[in-house]
CSV table of C-alpha atoms in Angstrom, one decimal:
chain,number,residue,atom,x,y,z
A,21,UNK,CA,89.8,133.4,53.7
A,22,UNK,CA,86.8,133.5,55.7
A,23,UNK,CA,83.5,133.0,53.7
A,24,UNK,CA,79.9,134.4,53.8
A,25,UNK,CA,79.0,130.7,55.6
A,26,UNK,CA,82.1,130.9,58.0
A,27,UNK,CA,83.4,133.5,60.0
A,28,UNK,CA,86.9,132.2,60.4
A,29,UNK,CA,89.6,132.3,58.4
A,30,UNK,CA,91.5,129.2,57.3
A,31,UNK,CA,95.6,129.2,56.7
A,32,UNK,CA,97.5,126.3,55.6
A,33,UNK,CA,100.4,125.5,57.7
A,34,UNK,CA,104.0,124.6,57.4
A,35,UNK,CA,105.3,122.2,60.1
A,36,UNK,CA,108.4,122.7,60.6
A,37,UNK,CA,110.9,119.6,60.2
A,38,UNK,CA,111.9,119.7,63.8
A,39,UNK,CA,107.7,118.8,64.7
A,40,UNK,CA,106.8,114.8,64.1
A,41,UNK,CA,102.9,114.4,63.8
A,42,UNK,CA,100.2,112.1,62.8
A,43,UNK,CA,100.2,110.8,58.9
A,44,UNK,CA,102.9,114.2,58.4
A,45,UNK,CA,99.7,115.7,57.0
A,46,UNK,CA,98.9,119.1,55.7
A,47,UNK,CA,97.3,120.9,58.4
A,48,UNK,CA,95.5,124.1,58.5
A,49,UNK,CA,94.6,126.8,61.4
A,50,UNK,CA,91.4,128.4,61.7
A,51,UNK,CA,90.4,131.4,63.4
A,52,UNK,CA,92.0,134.0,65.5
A,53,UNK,CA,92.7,131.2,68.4
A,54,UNK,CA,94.4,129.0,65.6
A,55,UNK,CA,93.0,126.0,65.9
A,56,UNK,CA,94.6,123.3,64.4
A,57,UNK,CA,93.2,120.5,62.4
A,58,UNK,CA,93.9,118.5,58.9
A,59,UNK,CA,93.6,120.0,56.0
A,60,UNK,CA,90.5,117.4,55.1
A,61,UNK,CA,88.3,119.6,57.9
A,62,UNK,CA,88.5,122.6,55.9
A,63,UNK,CA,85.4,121.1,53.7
A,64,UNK,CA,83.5,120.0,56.8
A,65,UNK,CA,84.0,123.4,58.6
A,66,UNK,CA,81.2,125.4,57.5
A,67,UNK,CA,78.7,122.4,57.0
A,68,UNK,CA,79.0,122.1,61.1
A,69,UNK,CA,79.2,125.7,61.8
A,70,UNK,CA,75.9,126.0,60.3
A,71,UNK,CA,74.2,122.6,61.3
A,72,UNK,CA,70.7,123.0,63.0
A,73,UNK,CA,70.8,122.7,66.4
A,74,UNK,CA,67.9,120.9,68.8
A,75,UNK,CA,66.6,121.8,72.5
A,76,UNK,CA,66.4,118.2,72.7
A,77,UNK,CA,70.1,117.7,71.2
A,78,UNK,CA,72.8,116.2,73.5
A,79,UNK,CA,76.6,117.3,73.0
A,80,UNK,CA,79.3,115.1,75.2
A,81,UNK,CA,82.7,117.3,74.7
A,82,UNK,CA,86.4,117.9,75.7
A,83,UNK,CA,89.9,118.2,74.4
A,84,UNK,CA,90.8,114.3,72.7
A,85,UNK,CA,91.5,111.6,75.8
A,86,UNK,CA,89.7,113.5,78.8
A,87,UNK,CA,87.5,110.9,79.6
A,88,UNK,CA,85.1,111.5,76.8
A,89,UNK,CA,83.5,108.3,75.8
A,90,UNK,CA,83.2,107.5,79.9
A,91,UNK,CA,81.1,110.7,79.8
A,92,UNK,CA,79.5,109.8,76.5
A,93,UNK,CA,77.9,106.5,77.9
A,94,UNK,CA,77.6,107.9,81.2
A,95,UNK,CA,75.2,110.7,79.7
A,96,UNK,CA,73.9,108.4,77.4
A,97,UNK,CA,72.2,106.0,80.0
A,98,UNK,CA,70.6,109.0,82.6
A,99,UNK,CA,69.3,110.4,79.4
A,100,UNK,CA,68.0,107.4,78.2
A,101,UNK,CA,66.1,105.8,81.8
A,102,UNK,CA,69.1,103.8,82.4
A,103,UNK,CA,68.8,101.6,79.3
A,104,UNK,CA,71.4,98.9,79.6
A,105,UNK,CA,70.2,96.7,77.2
A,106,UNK,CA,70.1,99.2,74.3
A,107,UNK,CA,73.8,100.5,75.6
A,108,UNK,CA,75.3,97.2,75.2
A,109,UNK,CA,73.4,96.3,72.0
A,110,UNK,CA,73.9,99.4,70.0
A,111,UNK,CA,77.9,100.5,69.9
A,112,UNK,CA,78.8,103.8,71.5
A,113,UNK,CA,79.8,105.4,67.8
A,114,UNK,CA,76.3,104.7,66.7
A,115,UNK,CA,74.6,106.3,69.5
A,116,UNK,CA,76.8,109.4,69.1
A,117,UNK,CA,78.3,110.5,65.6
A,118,UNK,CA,81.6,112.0,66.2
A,119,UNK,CA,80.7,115.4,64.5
A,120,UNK,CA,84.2,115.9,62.6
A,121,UNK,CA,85.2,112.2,62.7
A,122,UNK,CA,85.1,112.2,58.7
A,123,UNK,CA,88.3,114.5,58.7
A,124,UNK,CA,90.3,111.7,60.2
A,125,UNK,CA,90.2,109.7,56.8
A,126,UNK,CA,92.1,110.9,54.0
A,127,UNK,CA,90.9,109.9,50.5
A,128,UNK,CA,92.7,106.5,49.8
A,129,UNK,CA,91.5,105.6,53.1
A,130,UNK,CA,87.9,106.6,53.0
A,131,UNK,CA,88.0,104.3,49.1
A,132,UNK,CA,89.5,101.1,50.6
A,133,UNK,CA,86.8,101.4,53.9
A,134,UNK,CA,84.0,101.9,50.9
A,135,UNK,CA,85.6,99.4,49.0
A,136,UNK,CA,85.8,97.0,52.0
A,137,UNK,CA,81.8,97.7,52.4
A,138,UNK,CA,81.1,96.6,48.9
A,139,UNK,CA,82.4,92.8,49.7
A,140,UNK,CA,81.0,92.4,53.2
A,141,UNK,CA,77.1,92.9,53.3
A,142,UNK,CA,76.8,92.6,57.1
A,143,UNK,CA,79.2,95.2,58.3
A,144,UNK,CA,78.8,97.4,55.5
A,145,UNK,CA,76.4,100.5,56.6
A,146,UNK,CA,78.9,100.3,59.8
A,147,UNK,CA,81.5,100.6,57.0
A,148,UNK,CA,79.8,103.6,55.0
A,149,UNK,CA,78.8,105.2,58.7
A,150,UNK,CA,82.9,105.5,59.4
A,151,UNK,CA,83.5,107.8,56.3
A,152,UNK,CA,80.2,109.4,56.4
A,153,UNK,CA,79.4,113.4,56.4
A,154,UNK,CA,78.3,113.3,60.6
A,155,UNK,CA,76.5,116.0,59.8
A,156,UNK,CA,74.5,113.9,57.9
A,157,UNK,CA,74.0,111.5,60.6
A,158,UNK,CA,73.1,113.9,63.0
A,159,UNK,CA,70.8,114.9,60.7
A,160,UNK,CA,69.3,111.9,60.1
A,161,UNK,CA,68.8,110.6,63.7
A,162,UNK,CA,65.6,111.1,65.6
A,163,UNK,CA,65.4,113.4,68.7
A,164,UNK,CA,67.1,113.3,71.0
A,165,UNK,CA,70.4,113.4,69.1
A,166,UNK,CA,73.5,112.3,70.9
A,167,UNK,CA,77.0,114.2,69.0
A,168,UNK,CA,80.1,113.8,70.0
A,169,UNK,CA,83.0,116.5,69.1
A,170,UNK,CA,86.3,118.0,70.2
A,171,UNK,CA,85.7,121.1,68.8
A,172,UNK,CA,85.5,124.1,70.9
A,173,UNK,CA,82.3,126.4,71.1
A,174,UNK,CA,83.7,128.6,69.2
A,175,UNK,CA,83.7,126.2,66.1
A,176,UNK,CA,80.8,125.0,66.9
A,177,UNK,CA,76.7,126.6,65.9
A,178,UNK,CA,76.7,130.0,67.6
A,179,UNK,CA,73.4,128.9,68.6
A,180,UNK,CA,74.7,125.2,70.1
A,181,UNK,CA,73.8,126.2,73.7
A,182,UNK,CA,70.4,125.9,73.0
A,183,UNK,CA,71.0,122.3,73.4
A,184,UNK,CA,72.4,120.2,76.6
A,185,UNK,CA,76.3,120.4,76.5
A,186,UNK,CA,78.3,118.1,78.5
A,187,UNK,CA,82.2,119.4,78.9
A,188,UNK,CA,85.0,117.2,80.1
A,189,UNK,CA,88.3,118.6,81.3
A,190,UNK,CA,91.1,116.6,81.9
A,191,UNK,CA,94.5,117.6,83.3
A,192,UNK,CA,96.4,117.9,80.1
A,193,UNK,CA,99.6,116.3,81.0
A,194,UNK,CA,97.5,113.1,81.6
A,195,UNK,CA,94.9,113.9,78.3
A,196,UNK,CA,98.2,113.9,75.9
A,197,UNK,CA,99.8,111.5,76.9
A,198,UNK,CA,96.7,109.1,76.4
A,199,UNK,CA,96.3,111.1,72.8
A,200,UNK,CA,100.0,109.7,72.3
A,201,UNK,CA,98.8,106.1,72.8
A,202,UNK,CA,96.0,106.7,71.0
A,203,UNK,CA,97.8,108.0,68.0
A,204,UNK,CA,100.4,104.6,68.1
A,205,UNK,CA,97.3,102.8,68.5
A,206,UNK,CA,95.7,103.8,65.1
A,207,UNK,CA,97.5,102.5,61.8
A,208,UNK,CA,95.2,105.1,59.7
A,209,UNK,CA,97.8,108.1,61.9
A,210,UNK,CA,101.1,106.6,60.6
A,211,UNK,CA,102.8,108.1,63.5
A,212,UNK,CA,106.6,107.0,64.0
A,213,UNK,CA,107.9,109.4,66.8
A,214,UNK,CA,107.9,109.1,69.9
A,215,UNK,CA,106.3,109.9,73.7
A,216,UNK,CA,108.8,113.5,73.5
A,217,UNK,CA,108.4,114.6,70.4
A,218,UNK,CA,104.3,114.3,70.3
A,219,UNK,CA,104.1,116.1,73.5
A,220,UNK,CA,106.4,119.0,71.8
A,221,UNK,CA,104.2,118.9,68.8
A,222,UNK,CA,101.2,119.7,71.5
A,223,UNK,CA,102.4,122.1,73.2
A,224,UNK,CA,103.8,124.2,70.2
A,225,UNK,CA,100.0,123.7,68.5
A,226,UNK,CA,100.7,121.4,66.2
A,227,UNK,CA,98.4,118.4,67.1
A,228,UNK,CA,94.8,118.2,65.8
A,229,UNK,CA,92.7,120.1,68.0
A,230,UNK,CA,95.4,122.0,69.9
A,231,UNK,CA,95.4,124.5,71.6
A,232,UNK,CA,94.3,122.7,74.7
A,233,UNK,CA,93.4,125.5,76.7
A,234,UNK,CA,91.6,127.5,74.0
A,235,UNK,CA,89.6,124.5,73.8
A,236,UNK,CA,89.0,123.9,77.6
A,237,UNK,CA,88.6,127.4,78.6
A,238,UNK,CA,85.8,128.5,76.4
A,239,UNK,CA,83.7,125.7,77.8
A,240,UNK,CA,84.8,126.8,81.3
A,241,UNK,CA,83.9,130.7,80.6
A,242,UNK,CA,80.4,129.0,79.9
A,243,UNK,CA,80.4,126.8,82.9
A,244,UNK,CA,77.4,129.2,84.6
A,245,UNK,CA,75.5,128.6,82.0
A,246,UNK,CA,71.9,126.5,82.4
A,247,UNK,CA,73.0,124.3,79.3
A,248,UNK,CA,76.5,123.5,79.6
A,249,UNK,CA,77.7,120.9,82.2
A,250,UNK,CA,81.3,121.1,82.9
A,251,UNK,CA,83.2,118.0,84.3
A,252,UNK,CA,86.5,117.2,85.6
A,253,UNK,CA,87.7,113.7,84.7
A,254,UNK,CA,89.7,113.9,88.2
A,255,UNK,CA,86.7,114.5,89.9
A,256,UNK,CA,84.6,111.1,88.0
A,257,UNK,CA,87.7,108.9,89.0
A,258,UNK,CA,87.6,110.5,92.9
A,259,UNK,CA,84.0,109.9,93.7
A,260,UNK,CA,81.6,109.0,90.6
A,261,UNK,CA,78.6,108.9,92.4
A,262,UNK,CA,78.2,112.4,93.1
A,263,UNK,CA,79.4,113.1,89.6
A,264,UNK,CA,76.6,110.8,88.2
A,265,UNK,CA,73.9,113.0,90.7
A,266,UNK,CA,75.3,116.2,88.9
A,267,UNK,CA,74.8,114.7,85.8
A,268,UNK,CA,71.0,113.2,86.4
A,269,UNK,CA,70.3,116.7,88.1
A,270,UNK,CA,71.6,118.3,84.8
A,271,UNK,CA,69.2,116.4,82.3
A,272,UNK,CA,66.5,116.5,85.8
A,273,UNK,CA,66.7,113.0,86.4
A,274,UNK,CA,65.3,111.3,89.4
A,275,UNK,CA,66.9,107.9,90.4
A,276,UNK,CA,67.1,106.1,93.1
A,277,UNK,CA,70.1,105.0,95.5
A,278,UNK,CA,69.5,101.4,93.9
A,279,UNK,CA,69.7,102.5,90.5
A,280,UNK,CA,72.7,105.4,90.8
A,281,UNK,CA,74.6,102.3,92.4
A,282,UNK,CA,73.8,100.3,89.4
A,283,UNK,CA,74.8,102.9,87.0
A,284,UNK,CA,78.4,103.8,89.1
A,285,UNK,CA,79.2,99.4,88.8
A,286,UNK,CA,78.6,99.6,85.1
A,287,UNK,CA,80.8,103.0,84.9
A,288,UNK,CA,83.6,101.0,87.1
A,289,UNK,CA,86.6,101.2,85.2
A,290,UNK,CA,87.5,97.5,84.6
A,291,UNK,CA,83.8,96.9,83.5
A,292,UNK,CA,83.5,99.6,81.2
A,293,UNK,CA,86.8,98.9,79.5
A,294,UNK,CA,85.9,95.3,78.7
A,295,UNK,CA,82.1,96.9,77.6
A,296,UNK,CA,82.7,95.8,73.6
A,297,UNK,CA,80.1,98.4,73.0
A,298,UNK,CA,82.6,100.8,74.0
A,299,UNK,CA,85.7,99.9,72.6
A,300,UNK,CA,85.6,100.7,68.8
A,301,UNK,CA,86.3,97.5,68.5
A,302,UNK,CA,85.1,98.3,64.1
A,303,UNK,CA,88.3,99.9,64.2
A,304,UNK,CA,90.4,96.8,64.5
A,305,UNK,CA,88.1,94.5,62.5
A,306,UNK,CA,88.3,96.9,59.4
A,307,UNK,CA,92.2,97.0,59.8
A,308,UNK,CA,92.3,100.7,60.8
A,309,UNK,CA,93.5,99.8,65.0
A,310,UNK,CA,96.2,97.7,65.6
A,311,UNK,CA,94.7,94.6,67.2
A,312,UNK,CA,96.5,94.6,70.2
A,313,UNK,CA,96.1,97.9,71.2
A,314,UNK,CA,92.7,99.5,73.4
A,315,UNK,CA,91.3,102.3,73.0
A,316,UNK,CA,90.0,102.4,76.2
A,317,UNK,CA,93.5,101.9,77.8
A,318,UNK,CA,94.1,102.8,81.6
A,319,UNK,CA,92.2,105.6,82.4
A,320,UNK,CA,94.7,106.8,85.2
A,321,UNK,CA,95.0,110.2,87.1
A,322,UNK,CA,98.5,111.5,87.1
A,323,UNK,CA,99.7,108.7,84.7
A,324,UNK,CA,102.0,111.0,83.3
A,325,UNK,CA,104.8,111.0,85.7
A,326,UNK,CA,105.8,108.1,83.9
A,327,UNK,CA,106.4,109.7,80.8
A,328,UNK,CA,108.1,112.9,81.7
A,329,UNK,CA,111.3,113.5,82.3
A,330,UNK,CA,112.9,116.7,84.2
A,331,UNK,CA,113.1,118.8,81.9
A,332,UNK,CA,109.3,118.1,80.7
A,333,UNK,CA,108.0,118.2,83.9
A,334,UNK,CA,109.5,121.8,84.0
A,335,UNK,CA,108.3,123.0,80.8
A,336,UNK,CA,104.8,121.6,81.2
A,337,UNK,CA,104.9,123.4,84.5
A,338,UNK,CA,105.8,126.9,82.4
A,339,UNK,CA,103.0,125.9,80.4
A,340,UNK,CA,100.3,125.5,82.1
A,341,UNK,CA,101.3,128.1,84.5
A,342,UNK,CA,101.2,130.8,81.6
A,343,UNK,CA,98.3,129.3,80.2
A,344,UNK,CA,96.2,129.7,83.7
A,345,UNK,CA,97.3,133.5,84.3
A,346,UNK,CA,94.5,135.0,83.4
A,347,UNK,CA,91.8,132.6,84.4
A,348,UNK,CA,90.0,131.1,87.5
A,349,UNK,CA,90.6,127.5,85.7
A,350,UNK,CA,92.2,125.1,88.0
A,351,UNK,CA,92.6,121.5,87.7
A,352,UNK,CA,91.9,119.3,90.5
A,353,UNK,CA,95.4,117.8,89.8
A,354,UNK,CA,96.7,120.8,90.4
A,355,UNK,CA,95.5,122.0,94.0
């Protein structure tokens, strides 16, 4: 039932057993789009919905895996006058809370992270920042206020255009498969099935987040807009530079060649995946990533050959072809 706070309404779901997803949690869907999250979001919902929103507020956004956290410290440093120092001092999760974040951690897990805080002084606000209301953080955090989410406008403050939104768009065959390995990765998703059967669950709307293209195409129907920024990952990995200038026009920063050079070798792939500031590298030392896993992994463009066979490639095609009908939305991938 929707509430006087929230306009949406919220319906448990029943997975059926032919789906395999993360932690086989109870999920719900919200809203007429029926987006799908776990069933710990339904007590964050309305606290985000209604969250005060800043001119001077900063959103980095996308579907899970499209290249966010390369957009995140990207829009981080033109922001901030190309403050490298304070980048690789400060990890990226502290600069931007991950707005729904919390949901991620059901209750045993959030006690033992709480638990673990309690016997290790040093680490421990990192600790109690993991499990943490984001909303609180945000709220907290002086101006301007970096937020990262993969919730669509929609779910989002009606009003959240008021700040400076940066979209990210990735083509999806690429973004889940990297959500697959991302999934494996964590220990806290429990997930024992494999490449196949989470790209099924995707497709049919039953992973966190899903629908993809809800999610991408309301940030691309806003795409005009003065405030929101939309990016394709494709076009970052093809030529970053002009997609740093779009970016430092979009905040209406000046730099120079000297510096935009700088900034593009810090972005380069194999230096930013070996950035520890980058890496969520609290997730492994609390026991919640399996050490040997990354989370920034490859960071490839059309990747998910690989992984498909025939008979995916051909449904994936069906997919995205029916999901593109009726809009101008076209993947770089894709052309």
């Amino acid at each position: 039932m929707a509430s006087n706070n929230y306009p949406y309404e919220i319906k448990d779901v029943d997975i059926p057993e032919t789906i395999v997803t993360r932690n086989h949690d109870e999920i719900i869907r919200i809203g007429p789009k029926g987006y799908i999250f776990p069933k710990t979001f339904r007590d964050m919902a309305a606290d985000i919905y209604n969250m005060e929103v800043k001119p001077t507020d900063v959103y980095v956004f996308s579907y899970p895996r499209s290249g966010t956290t390369w957009t995140q410290e990207l829009v981080w440093l033109v922001v901030n006058d190309l403050d490298y120092e304070t980048a690789l001092k400060i990890p990226l999760t502290d600069r931007y809370p991950f707005l729904e974040g919390p949901m991620l951690f059901n209750e045993s897990t959030k006690k033992k992270i709480l638990d673990r805080s309690k016997e290790n002084e040093s680490e421990a606000k990192d600790l109690q920042n993991v499990v943490k209301s984001a909303v609180e953080l945000v709220n907290e955090m002086p101006s301007p206020r970096f937020i990262k989410t993969h919730l669509p406008l929609s779910l989002l403050p009606p009003n959240a255009l008021e700040a400076k939104m940066v979209y990210v768009a990735r083509d999806p065959r690429d973004a889940i498969v990297s959500y697959y390995h991302l999934i494996k990765s964590m220990k806290i998703a429990n997930f024992d099935g494999d490449f196949k059967q989470f790209w099924i669950a995707a497709v049919k709307n039953y992973q966190s987040w899903s629908p993809y293209f809800e999610n991408v195409k309301e940030a691309w129907e806003k795409r005009n807009h003065p405030n929101l920024l939309f990016l394709f990952y494709e076009d970052m990995r093809k030529d970053l530079e002009s997609s740093v200038r779009r970016v430092c026009d979009f905040f209406g920063k000046k730099y120079s060649d000297d510096q935009i050079a700088k900034l593009c070798d810090h972005l380069t792939f194999d230096k930013f995946k070996n950035n520890p500031s980058v890496n969520y590298d609290l997730m492994k030392k609390i026991g919640l990533m399996h050490t040997d896993q990354e989370f920034v992994r490859k960071g490839k463009t059309g990747g998910w050959r690989e992984y498909f066979d025939e008979e995916m490639t051909a449904e994936a095609d069906k997919w995205i072809q029916e999901n593109l009908r009726d809009t101008d939305l076209r993947f770089p991938s894709m052309q």
